[in-house]
C-alpha cells in the first residue's frame, strides 16, 4: 500500500492490523487441523437450515419440505463437495454455461492432494474452508474468532467490488480480492498461490455463491410460487429436475435468474477516472472534502465521527445478521430468541462498526477509483449508504467533483490528523471562505 504510506507517517495502525490477521490465520490453521480434516471426503453440502427457519417465520408456514426438496434439486444440479457440477444444460445461453470452467471446479474441490506434475487439488479445503465452511456459509470452524465474520457466499452479496451496489462482482474483482486479501480483517492475501490456482478458486467461489443463492431462492419460490406447506401441494408443483412439470419450470427460472446476475456483472464496472492533483490545488481539494465529510448532505460524520475517527456511537448490523434477527422483529442480543437460529448454524449477530478512517486501512483497496465507487455505491450488505450523484450542486446530492474532493480527503485523513495534533487544525482552516 505505498500510496497510503505516503500520506500516513503513522504506519503503526497498519502493522497492528497485519499482526491481527496473522494471528487469526494461525488460530484458523490450528482449529482447522483439529476439526475438519483436509483430506477426508465430504459427502454432502449441508442444507441451509438457517434460511429455512427464517422463511418459516416470514411466511408463517412450515418450510421443511421446501428445504428438503430444494436440497435434492440443488444436489442433482450442482453435485457434491467432492464432485461438483456446473449445470450447463439448464442454462439459457452459452455465455452462462461458460461462466465457470468445470476443470477448475474439480481442481478447487475435493480433498487436498497433489498430482505428479505438481498440480494442487482441493484448494478450497486447503485454504478457505476453516473460515468460509464447506458450503461457503461463512461459518467454518474458525469463523467465530473473526470480526468481521467470513463472508457467507450464499447470499450472493459481496462488498469489495467495482460494480453497482446491487450487482455481483466481476471476475477480476474476485481475482484481485484473493491476491490482496481484505486488509484489517482475517481474510488473507493469497500472494503465494499460482495464477492458475487463484483462477480455480475464483470459479469455485462463483460456483458456491450461485449454488447457495439458488438454494435460497428455490426454497422461497417453493412457498411463494408453488404453494408448499407441509409438503408440495401435488406432483406437478413439486421441485424436481424431471423436465416438463410446473416445478421444473420454476427450477429453471430461478437458476437462470441467479446465473444471469453473474453474467451481467462482467461488463458493468462503475466508471471512475481520477485526476491527480499536487501542491496547492490538492490541499484545497482536501479542505473542500473535509467540509463535505462534515456537512449535512453527505453526513459522513454522523456515522464515522469527527475527522472519521470512528467514535460516533451507532448500533447497527449487517444484512447477513439482520436477516435472522431485526428483520424478523427479534433482538439480536436476546439469547433465547437467537437460540433456534444458532442451533441451526447461525453465527451470533455482532454490530458492524463504521470504520475509523484515520487509520488509512481501506478493506476494499485505497486506490482513488476504488474509494470513489465506495462513496457512490456504498458498501453492499452493510449500513454504509450510497450518496446520490448530481449534475449541479442542489443540496440533495454530491457532484462528481465533490466526490473526488472527498476521495482526496479520505486519502489524506491520517496526515490531516497529524496536523491537528501540531495545532494547525485542517477543519478550522476549512471554515475560511
Ligand atoms: C482466516 C479466515 C479466512 C480465510 C482462511 C479465508 N477467508 Fe475469505 N474472508 C474472511 C473474512 C473475515 C471475510 C470478510 C471480510 C469483510 O467483510 O470485509 C472474507 C471475505 C471473503 C470474500 C468476500 C469479499 C467481498 O467482496 O465481499 C471472498 C470472495 C473470500 N473471502 C474468499 C476466500 C477464499 C476463496 C479463500 C481461500 C482461498 C478465503 N476467502 C480464505 C476470512 C477468511
Ligand atoms: C449510516 C452510517 C454510515 C454513513 C452515513 C457513512 N458510512 Fe462509511 N461506513 C459505514 C460502515 C458501517 C462501514 C463499515 C462497513 C464494513 O466494512 O463492513 C463504513 C465504511 C466506510 C469506508 C471503508 C471502506 C473500506 O474499503 O474499508 C469508507 C472509506 C467510508 N465508509 C467512507 C464514508 C464516507 C466518505 C461517507 C460519507 C459520504 C460515509 N462513509 C458515510 C457506515 C456509514
Coordinates of C-alpha atoms and ligand atoms in Angstrom, one line a residue:
X1 CA 0.0 0.0 0.0
X2 CA 2.6 2.6 -0.9
X3 CA 0.2 5.4 -1.6
X4 CA -1.4 5.2 1.8
X5 CA 2.1 5.2 3.5
X6 CA 2.9 8.4 1.7
X7 CA 0.0 10.1 3.4
X8 CA 0.3 8.2 6.6
X9 CA 3.5 8.6 8.6
X10 CA 1.8 6.6 11.4
X11 CA 2.3 3.2 10.0
X12 CA 1.6 1.7 13.4
X13 CA -2.1 1.0 13.0
X14 CA -1.5 -0.7 9.7
X15 CA 1.2 -3.1 11.1
X16 CA -1.1 -3.8 14.1
X17 CA -3.8 -4.8 11.7
X18 CA -1.4 -7.0 9.9
X19 CA -0.4 -8.7 13.1
X20 CA -4.0 -9.4 13.9
X21 CA -4.5 -11.0 10.5
X22 CA -1.6 -13.3 11.0
X23 CA -2.7 -14.2 14.5
X24 CA -6.2 -15.0 13.3
X25 CA -4.8 -17.1 10.5
X26 CA -2.8 -19.1 12.9
X27 CA -5.9 -19.7 15.1
X28 CA -7.7 -20.7 11.9
X29 CA -5.0 -23.2 11.0
X30 CA -4.9 -24.8 14.4
X31 CA -8.7 -25.1 14.5
X32 CA -8.8 -26.5 11.0
X33 CA -6.3 -29.2 11.8
X34 CA -8.4 -30.4 14.7
X35 CA -12.0 -30.0 13.3
X36 CA -12.1 -30.6 9.6
X37 CA -9.5 -32.9 8.3
X38 CA -8.4 -31.5 4.9
X39 CA -8.1 -35.0 3.4
X40 CA -11.5 -36.5 4.3
X41 CA -14.3 -36.9 1.9
X42 CA -17.3 -34.6 2.4
X43 CA -20.4 -36.4 1.1
X44 CA -22.9 -33.6 1.0
X45 CA -23.3 -29.9 1.2
X46 CA -25.3 -29.1 4.4
X47 CA -28.8 -27.8 3.6
X48 CA -29.4 -24.1 4.5
X49 CA -31.2 -24.7 7.8
X50 CA -31.0 -21.1 9.0
X51 CA -32.7 -19.8 5.9
X52 CA -35.5 -22.3 6.1
X53 CA -36.2 -21.3 9.7
X54 CA -36.2 -17.6 8.5
X55 CA -38.6 -18.5 5.7
X56 CA -40.9 -20.4 8.1
X57 CA -41.1 -17.2 10.3
X58 CA -41.6 -14.7 7.5
X59 CA -44.2 -16.8 5.5
X60 CA -45.8 -18.4 8.6
X61 CA -45.8 -21.8 7.0
X62 CA -43.6 -24.9 7.7
X63 CA -40.5 -24.8 5.4
X64 CA -39.0 -28.2 6.0
X65 CA -40.4 -29.7 2.8
X66 CA -39.3 -26.8 0.7
X67 CA -35.8 -27.1 2.3
X68 CA -35.5 -30.8 1.6
X69 CA -36.8 -30.8 -1.9
X70 CA -34.7 -27.7 -2.8
X71 CA -31.6 -29.5 -1.4
X72 CA -32.3 -32.5 -3.5
X73 CA -32.6 -30.5 -6.7
X74 CA -29.5 -28.4 -5.8
X75 CA -27.5 -31.6 -5.3
X76 CA -28.6 -33.1 -8.6
X77 CA -27.7 -30.0 -10.5
X78 CA -24.5 -28.9 -8.6
X79 CA -23.1 -32.2 -7.3
X80 CA -21.2 -32.6 -4.1
X81 CA -18.2 -31.1 -2.4
X82 CA -16.1 -33.9 -3.8
X83 CA -17.7 -34.0 -7.2
X84 CA -19.0 -30.6 -8.1
X85 CA -21.0 -30.0 -11.4
X86 CA -21.9 -26.9 -13.3
X87 CA -25.5 -27.2 -14.7
X88 CA -24.6 -26.0 -18.2
X89 CA -27.5 -27.8 -20.0
X90 CA -30.0 -26.0 -17.8
X91 CA -28.7 -22.5 -18.6
X92 CA -30.3 -20.3 -21.3
X93 CA -27.2 -19.4 -23.3
X94 CA -23.6 -20.3 -23.9
X95 CA -22.3 -17.3 -22.1
X96 CA -23.8 -18.5 -18.9
X97 CA -22.9 -22.1 -19.5
X98 CA -19.2 -20.9 -19.8
X99 CA -19.3 -18.7 -16.7
X100 CA -17.2 -21.3 -14.8
X101 CA -14.7 -23.9 -16.0
X102 CA -15.5 -27.4 -15.0
X103 CA -11.9 -28.4 -14.8
X104 CA -11.1 -25.6 -12.5
X105 CA -14.1 -26.6 -10.3
X106 CA -12.9 -30.1 -9.8
X107 CA -9.3 -28.8 -9.0
X108 CA -10.6 -26.4 -6.4
X109 CA -13.0 -29.0 -4.9
X110 CA -12.4 -32.3 -3.1
X111 CA -9.7 -33.4 -0.7
X112 CA -6.3 -31.8 -0.5
X113 CA -3.7 -33.6 -2.7
X114 CA -1.1 -33.0 -5.4
X115 CA -0.7 -34.7 -8.8
X116 CA 2.6 -35.9 -10.1
X117 CA 3.1 -32.8 -12.2
X118 CA 2.7 -30.7 -9.1
X119 CA -0.9 -29.6 -9.8
X120 CA -2.7 -28.8 -6.5
X121 CA -6.1 -30.3 -5.8
X122 CA -8.5 -29.5 -3.0
X123 CA -7.6 -25.8 -3.0
X124 CA -10.8 -24.6 -1.3
X125 CA -10.5 -27.1 1.5
X126 CA -6.8 -26.4 2.0
X127 CA -7.0 -22.6 2.0
X128 CA -10.6 -21.4 2.7
X129 CA -12.8 -23.9 4.4
X130 CA -11.7 -23.2 8.0
X131 CA -13.3 -19.8 7.7
X132 CA -15.8 -20.0 4.9
X133 CA -17.2 -23.5 5.6
X134 CA -17.8 -26.4 3.1
X135 CA -20.9 -24.8 1.6
X136 CA -19.4 -21.2 1.7
X137 CA -21.8 -20.3 4.5
X138 CA -19.1 -18.3 6.3
X139 CA -19.5 -20.4 9.4
X140 CA -16.4 -22.6 9.2
X141 CA -14.7 -23.7 12.5
X142 CA -12.5 -20.6 12.8
X143 CA -15.4 -18.1 11.9
X144 CA -16.4 -17.3 15.5
X145 CA -13.0 -15.8 16.2
X146 CA -13.2 -13.4 13.3
X147 CA -14.5 -9.8 13.3
X148 CA -16.0 -9.2 10.8
X149 CA -17.1 -12.7 10.2
X150 CA -16.0 -14.5 7.0
X151 CA -18.4 -14.0 4.1
X152 CA -21.5 -16.2 3.6
X153 CA -21.3 -16.5 -0.2
X154 CA -24.8 -17.9 -0.4
X155 CA -26.5 -14.5 -0.2
X156 CA -24.8 -13.6 -3.5
X157 CA -23.8 -10.3 -1.9
X158 CA -20.2 -9.0 -2.0
X159 CA -18.8 -5.9 -0.5
X160 CA -15.5 -5.1 -2.3
X161 CA -16.3 -4.8 -5.9
X162 CA -16.2 -2.4 -8.8
X163 CA -19.8 -2.8 -9.9
X164 CA -23.0 -1.2 -8.7
X165 CA -24.1 -1.8 -5.2
X166 CA -26.8 -4.4 -6.1
X167 CA -24.7 -6.2 -8.7
X168 CA -22.4 -9.2 -8.5
X169 CA -18.6 -8.6 -8.6
X170 CA -16.7 -9.1 -11.8
X171 CA -14.3 -12.0 -12.1
X172 CA -11.4 -9.5 -11.9
X173 CA -12.8 -8.2 -8.6
X174 CA -12.6 -11.6 -7.1
X175 CA -9.2 -12.5 -8.5
X176 CA -7.8 -9.2 -7.2
X177 CA -9.5 -9.8 -3.8
X178 CA -7.9 -13.2 -3.4
X179 CA -4.5 -11.7 -4.3
X180 CA -4.7 -8.7 -2.0
X181 CA -6.9 -10.1 0.8
X182 CA -9.0 -7.7 2.9
X183 CA -6.6 -5.6 4.9
X184 CA -7.6 -5.2 8.5
X185 CA -9.7 -8.4 8.6
X186 CA -9.0 -12.1 8.8
X187 CA -9.3 -12.5 5.0
X188 CA -5.7 -13.3 4.0
X189 CA -3.8 -12.2 0.8
X190 CA -3.0 -15.4 -1.2
X191 CA 0.1 -13.9 -2.7
X192 CA 2.0 -17.2 -3.0
X193 CA -0.6 -19.1 -5.0
X194 CA -0.1 -19.6 -8.7
X195 CA -2.3 -17.6 -11.0
X196 CA -3.9 -20.9 -12.1
X197 CA -4.8 -21.8 -8.5
X198 CA -6.3 -18.3 -8.0
X199 CA -8.4 -18.7 -11.1
X200 CA -9.6 -22.1 -9.9
X201 CA -10.6 -20.7 -6.5
X202 CA -12.4 -17.8 -8.2
X203 CA -14.5 -20.3 -10.2
X204 CA -15.2 -22.2 -7.0
X205 CA -16.4 -19.0 -5.2
X206 CA -18.7 -18.2 -8.0
X207 CA -19.9 -21.8 -8.0
X208 CA -20.6 -21.8 -4.3
X209 CA -22.3 -18.4 -4.4
X210 CA -24.6 -19.4 -7.3
X211 CA -25.3 -22.8 -5.7
X212 CA -26.1 -21.2 -2.4
X213 CA -28.2 -18.3 -3.7
X214 CA -30.1 -20.8 -6.0
X215 CA -30.9 -22.9 -3.0
X216 CA -32.2 -19.9 -1.0
X217 CA -34.3 -18.6 -3.9
X218 CA -35.6 -22.1 -4.7
X219 CA -36.9 -22.6 -1.1
X220 CA -38.6 -19.2 -1.3
X221 CA -40.1 -20.0 -4.7
X222 CA -41.4 -23.3 -3.4
X223 CA -43.5 -21.5 -0.8
X224 CA -44.4 -18.3 -2.8
X225 CA -44.9 -19.7 -6.3
X226 CA -45.7 -23.4 -5.8
X227 CA -47.7 -23.1 -2.5
X228 CA -45.5 -25.5 -0.5
X229 CA -46.6 -26.0 3.1
X230 CA -46.2 -29.4 5.0
X231 CA -45.3 -30.7 1.5
X232 CA -45.7 -29.8 -2.2
X233 CA -49.5 -29.4 -3.0
X234 CA -49.2 -32.0 -5.7
X235 CA -46.7 -33.9 -8.0
X236 CA -47.0 -31.2 -10.7
X237 CA -45.9 -28.5 -8.3
X238 CA -43.0 -30.4 -6.7
X239 CA -39.5 -29.1 -7.1
X240 CA -37.9 -31.5 -9.4
X241 CA -35.3 -31.9 -12.3
X242 CA -37.8 -34.1 -14.2
X243 CA -38.4 -31.8 -17.1
X244 CA -41.9 -30.7 -18.2
X245 CA -43.6 -30.1 -14.9
X246 CA -44.5 -26.7 -13.3
X247 CA -42.0 -27.5 -10.6
X248 CA -39.1 -28.0 -13.1
X249 CA -40.0 -24.7 -14.8
X250 CA -39.6 -22.9 -11.6
X251 CA -36.3 -24.6 -11.0
X252 CA -35.1 -23.5 -14.5
X253 CA -36.3 -20.0 -14.0
X254 CA -34.8 -19.4 -10.6
X255 CA -31.5 -20.9 -11.7
X256 CA -31.2 -18.7 -14.7
X257 CA -32.1 -15.6 -12.8
X258 CA -29.2 -16.2 -10.4
X259 CA -26.6 -17.1 -13.0
X260 CA -27.7 -14.2 -15.3
X261 CA -26.8 -11.7 -12.5
X262 CA -23.2 -13.0 -12.6
X263 CA -23.2 -12.9 -16.4
X264 CA -24.3 -9.2 -16.5
X265 CA -21.9 -8.1 -13.8
X266 CA -18.9 -8.9 -16.0
X267 CA -19.4 -5.8 -18.1
X268 CA -20.9 -3.4 -15.5
X269 CA -17.9 -1.7 -13.8
X270 CA -18.8 1.7 -12.5
X271 CA -16.7 4.2 -14.5
X272 CA -14.4 6.4 -12.5
X273 CA -11.5 8.5 -13.7
X274 CA -9.1 10.1 -11.2
X275 CA -7.3 13.4 -11.9
X276 CA -4.1 13.6 -9.9
X277 CA -3.6 16.9 -8.2
X278 CA -0.5 18.2 -6.4
X279 CA 0.5 21.1 -4.2
X280 CA -2.0 23.9 -3.5
X281 CA -4.8 22.5 -5.7
X282 CA -4.5 19.2 -3.8
X283 CA -4.6 21.0 -0.5
X284 CA -7.7 23.0 -1.5
X285 CA -9.5 19.9 -2.7
X286 CA -8.7 18.1 0.6
X287 CA -10.1 21.1 2.6
X288 CA -13.3 21.0 0.5
X289 CA -13.5 17.3 1.1
X290 CA -13.2 17.9 4.8
X291 CA -16.2 20.3 4.7
X292 CA -18.3 17.9 2.7
X293 CA -17.4 15.0 5.0
X294 CA -18.7 17.0 8.0
X295 CA -21.5 18.7 6.1
X296 CA -25.2 17.9 6.0
X297 CA -25.5 16.4 2.5
X298 CA -23.1 13.5 2.9
X299 CA -23.2 13.5 6.7
X300 CA -20.3 11.0 6.8
X301 CA -19.5 12.4 10.2
X302 CA -22.9 11.1 11.5
X303 CA -21.5 7.5 11.4
X304 CA -17.8 7.9 11.1
X305 CA -17.3 10.6 13.8
X306 CA -15.4 13.9 13.5
X307 CA -12.5 13.6 11.1
X308 CA -13.6 10.0 10.5
X309 CA -12.2 8.9 13.9
X310 CA -14.7 6.1 14.2
X311 CA -16.0 7.4 17.5
X312 CA -19.6 8.2 16.6
X313 CA -22.0 5.9 18.6
X314 CA -24.0 3.8 16.2
X315 CA -25.6 0.4 16.7
X316 CA -26.4 -1.5 13.5
X317 CA -25.9 -4.9 12.0
X318 CA -25.1 -6.1 8.5
X319 CA -27.7 -7.7 6.3
X320 CA -26.3 -11.2 6.9
X321 CA -27.1 -10.9 10.7
X322 CA -30.3 -8.8 10.2
X323 CA -31.9 -11.5 8.2
X324 CA -32.4 -13.8 11.2
X325 CA -32.8 -11.1 13.8
X326 CA -34.0 -7.5 13.4
X327 CA -35.9 -8.2 10.1
X328 CA -37.9 -10.9 12.0
X329 CA -38.6 -8.4 14.8
X330 CA -36.1 -10.2 17.1
X331 CA -33.5 -8.5 19.3
X332 CA -30.0 -9.8 18.2
X333 CA -28.9 -9.7 21.9
X334 CA -31.8 -11.8 23.1
X335 CA -30.2 -15.2 23.5
X336 CA -33.5 -17.1 23.8
X337 CA -34.8 -15.6 20.5
X338 CA -31.5 -16.3 18.8
X339 CA -31.2 -19.9 20.1
X340 CA -33.1 -21.7 17.3
X341 CA -31.0 -19.9 14.7
X342 CA -27.7 -20.5 16.5
X343 CA -28.6 -24.2 16.7
X344 CA -29.3 -24.3 13.0
X345 CA -25.7 -22.9 12.5
X346 CA -26.1 -19.1 12.5
X347 CA -23.3 -17.0 14.0
X348 CA -24.1 -14.7 16.9
X349 CA -25.1 -11.3 15.5
X350 CA -22.4 -8.7 16.1
X351 CA -22.8 -5.0 15.4
X352 CA -20.9 -3.6 12.4
X353 CA -18.8 -0.5 13.3
X354 CA -18.4 2.4 10.9
X355 CA -14.7 2.4 10.2
X356 CA -12.1 4.6 11.9
X357 CA -11.0 6.2 8.6
X358 CA -7.9 7.8 10.2
X359 CA -6.1 4.5 10.3
X360 CA -5.9 4.7 6.5
X361 CA -6.7 1.0 6.2
X362 CA -9.2 0.5 3.4
X363 CA -10.5 -3.0 3.2
X364 CA -11.7 -2.7 -0.3
X365 CA -8.5 -1.0 -1.5
X366 CA -7.2 2.5 -1.3
X367 CA -6.9 3.4 -5.0
X368 CA -8.8 6.7 -5.7
X369 CA -11.1 4.9 -8.2
X370 CA -12.0 2.3 -5.6
X371 CA -12.8 5.0 -2.9
X372 CA -14.9 6.9 -5.5
X373 CA -17.0 3.7 -6.1
X374 CA -17.2 3.2 -2.3
X375 CA -18.8 6.6 -1.9
X376 CA -21.2 6.5 -5.0
X377 CA -22.2 2.8 -4.3
X378 CA -21.8 2.5 -0.5
X379 CA -21.0 -1.0 0.7
X380 CA -23.4 -3.7 -0.2
X381 CA -24.8 -5.7 2.7
X382 CA -23.8 -3.0 5.3
X383 CA -25.4 0.2 6.6
X384 CA -22.8 2.3 4.7
X385 CA -25.1 4.2 2.2
X386 CA -24.5 5.4 -1.3
X387 CA -24.5 9.2 -1.9
X388 CA -26.7 10.5 -4.8
X389 CA -24.6 11.8 -7.7
X390 CA -26.0 15.1 -9.1
X391 CA -25.1 17.2 -12.1
X392 CA -25.2 20.5 -10.3
X393 CA -25.0 21.3 -6.6
X394 CA -28.6 21.2 -5.4
X395 CA -28.5 20.3 -1.7
X396 CA -29.6 16.7 -2.4
X397 CA -26.5 15.0 -3.6
X398 CA -22.8 15.5 -4.5
X399 CA -21.3 16.4 -7.8
X400 CA -18.6 14.3 -9.4
X401 CA -16.0 17.0 -8.4
X402 CA -17.3 17.0 -4.8
X403 CA -16.9 13.2 -4.6
X404 CA -13.3 13.5 -5.8
X405 CA -12.7 16.1 -3.1
X406 CA -14.0 13.6 -0.6
X407 CA -11.7 10.9 -2.0
X408 CA -8.7 13.2 -1.7
X409 CA -9.8 14.0 1.9
X410 CA -10.0 10.3 2.8
X411 CA -6.6 9.6 1.4
X412 CA -5.2 12.5 3.3
X413 CA -7.0 11.9 6.6
X414 CA -4.2 10.4 8.7
X415 CA -2.0 13.3 7.7
X416 CA -4.7 15.8 8.5
X417 CA -5.0 14.2 11.9
X418 CA -1.2 14.8 12.4
X419 CA -1.6 18.5 11.5
X420 CA -4.4 18.9 14.1
X421 CA -2.1 17.4 16.7
X422 CA 0.5 20.0 16.0
X423 CA -2.0 22.8 16.5
X424 CA -2.9 23.5 12.8
X425 CA -6.3 22.0 12.5
X426 CA -7.4 21.3 9.0
X427 CA -11.1 21.6 9.8
X428 CA -10.6 25.1 11.3
X429 CA -8.9 26.1 8.1
X430 CA -11.8 24.6 6.2
X431 CA -14.2 27.1 7.7
X432 CA -12.4 30.0 6.0
X433 CA -14.0 31.3 2.8
Ligands
LIG1 C1 -8.8 -16.7 8.4 C2 -10.1 -16.7 7.8 C3 -10.2 -16.7 6.3 C4 -9.7 -17.5 5.4 C5 -8.7 -18.6 5.6 C6 -10.3 -17.1 4.1 N1 -11.1 -16.0 4.3 FE1 -12.2 -15.1 2.8 N2 -12.9 -13.8 4.2 C7 -12.6 -13.8 5.5 C8 -13.3 -12.7 6.2 C9 -13.2 -12.4 7.7 C10 -14.0 -12.0 5.2 C11 -14.9 -10.8 5.4 C12 -14.2 -9.5 5.1 C13 -15.1 -8.3 5.2 O1 -16.2 -8.4 5.5 O2 -14.6 -7.2 4.8 C14 -13.8 -12.8 4.0 C15 -14.3 -12.4 2.7 C16 -14.2 -13.1 1.6 C17 -14.8 -12.8 0.3 C18 -15.9 -11.7 0.1 C19 -15.3 -10.4 -0.3 C20 -16.3 -9.4 -0.6 O3 -16.1 -8.6 -1.6 O4 -17.4 -9.4 0.0 C21 -14.4 -13.8 -0.6 C22 -14.9 -13.9 -2.0 C23 -13.5 -14.7 0.1 N3 -13.4 -14.2 1.4 C24 -12.9 -15.8 -0.5 C25 -12.0 -16.6 0.2 C26 -11.3 -17.7 -0.5 C27 -11.5 -18.1 -1.9 C28 -10.4 -18.2 0.5 C29 -9.4 -19.3 0.3 C30 -8.5 -19.1 -0.8 C31 -10.6 -17.4 1.7 N4 -11.5 -16.5 1.5 C32 -10.0 -17.7 2.9 C33 -11.8 -14.8 6.2 C34 -11.1 -15.8 5.6
LIG2 C1 -25.2 5.0 8.1 C2 -23.8 5.0 8.5 C3 -22.8 5.5 7.5 C4 -22.7 6.6 6.8 C5 -23.7 7.8 6.8 C6 -21.4 6.6 6.1 N1 -20.8 5.4 6.4 FE1 -18.9 4.9 5.7 N2 -19.1 3.1 6.6 C7 -20.2 2.7 7.5 C8 -19.9 1.4 7.9 C9 -20.8 0.6 8.8 C10 -18.7 0.9 7.4 C11 -18.0 -0.4 7.6 C12 -18.6 -1.4 6.6 C13 -17.8 -2.7 6.6 O1 -16.6 -2.7 6.5 O2 -18.5 -3.8 6.6 C14 -18.2 2.0 6.6 C15 -17.0 2.0 5.9 C16 -16.5 3.1 5.2 C17 -15.2 3.1 4.5 C18 -14.2 2.0 4.4 C19 -14.1 1.3 3.1 C20 -13.1 0.3 3.1 O3 -12.6 -0.1 1.9 O4 -12.6 -0.2 4.1 C21 -15.1 4.4 3.9 C22 -13.9 4.8 3.1 C23 -16.3 5.1 4.2 N3 -17.1 4.3 5.0 C24 -16.5 6.4 3.8 C25 -17.7 7.1 4.1 C26 -17.9 8.4 3.5 C27 -17.0 9.2 2.7 C28 -19.2 8.7 3.9 C29 -20.0 10.0 3.5 C30 -20.2 10.2 2.1 C31 -19.7 7.6 4.7 N4 -18.8 6.7 4.8 C32 -21.0 7.6 5.3 C33 -21.3 3.5 7.8 C34 -21.5 4.7 7.3

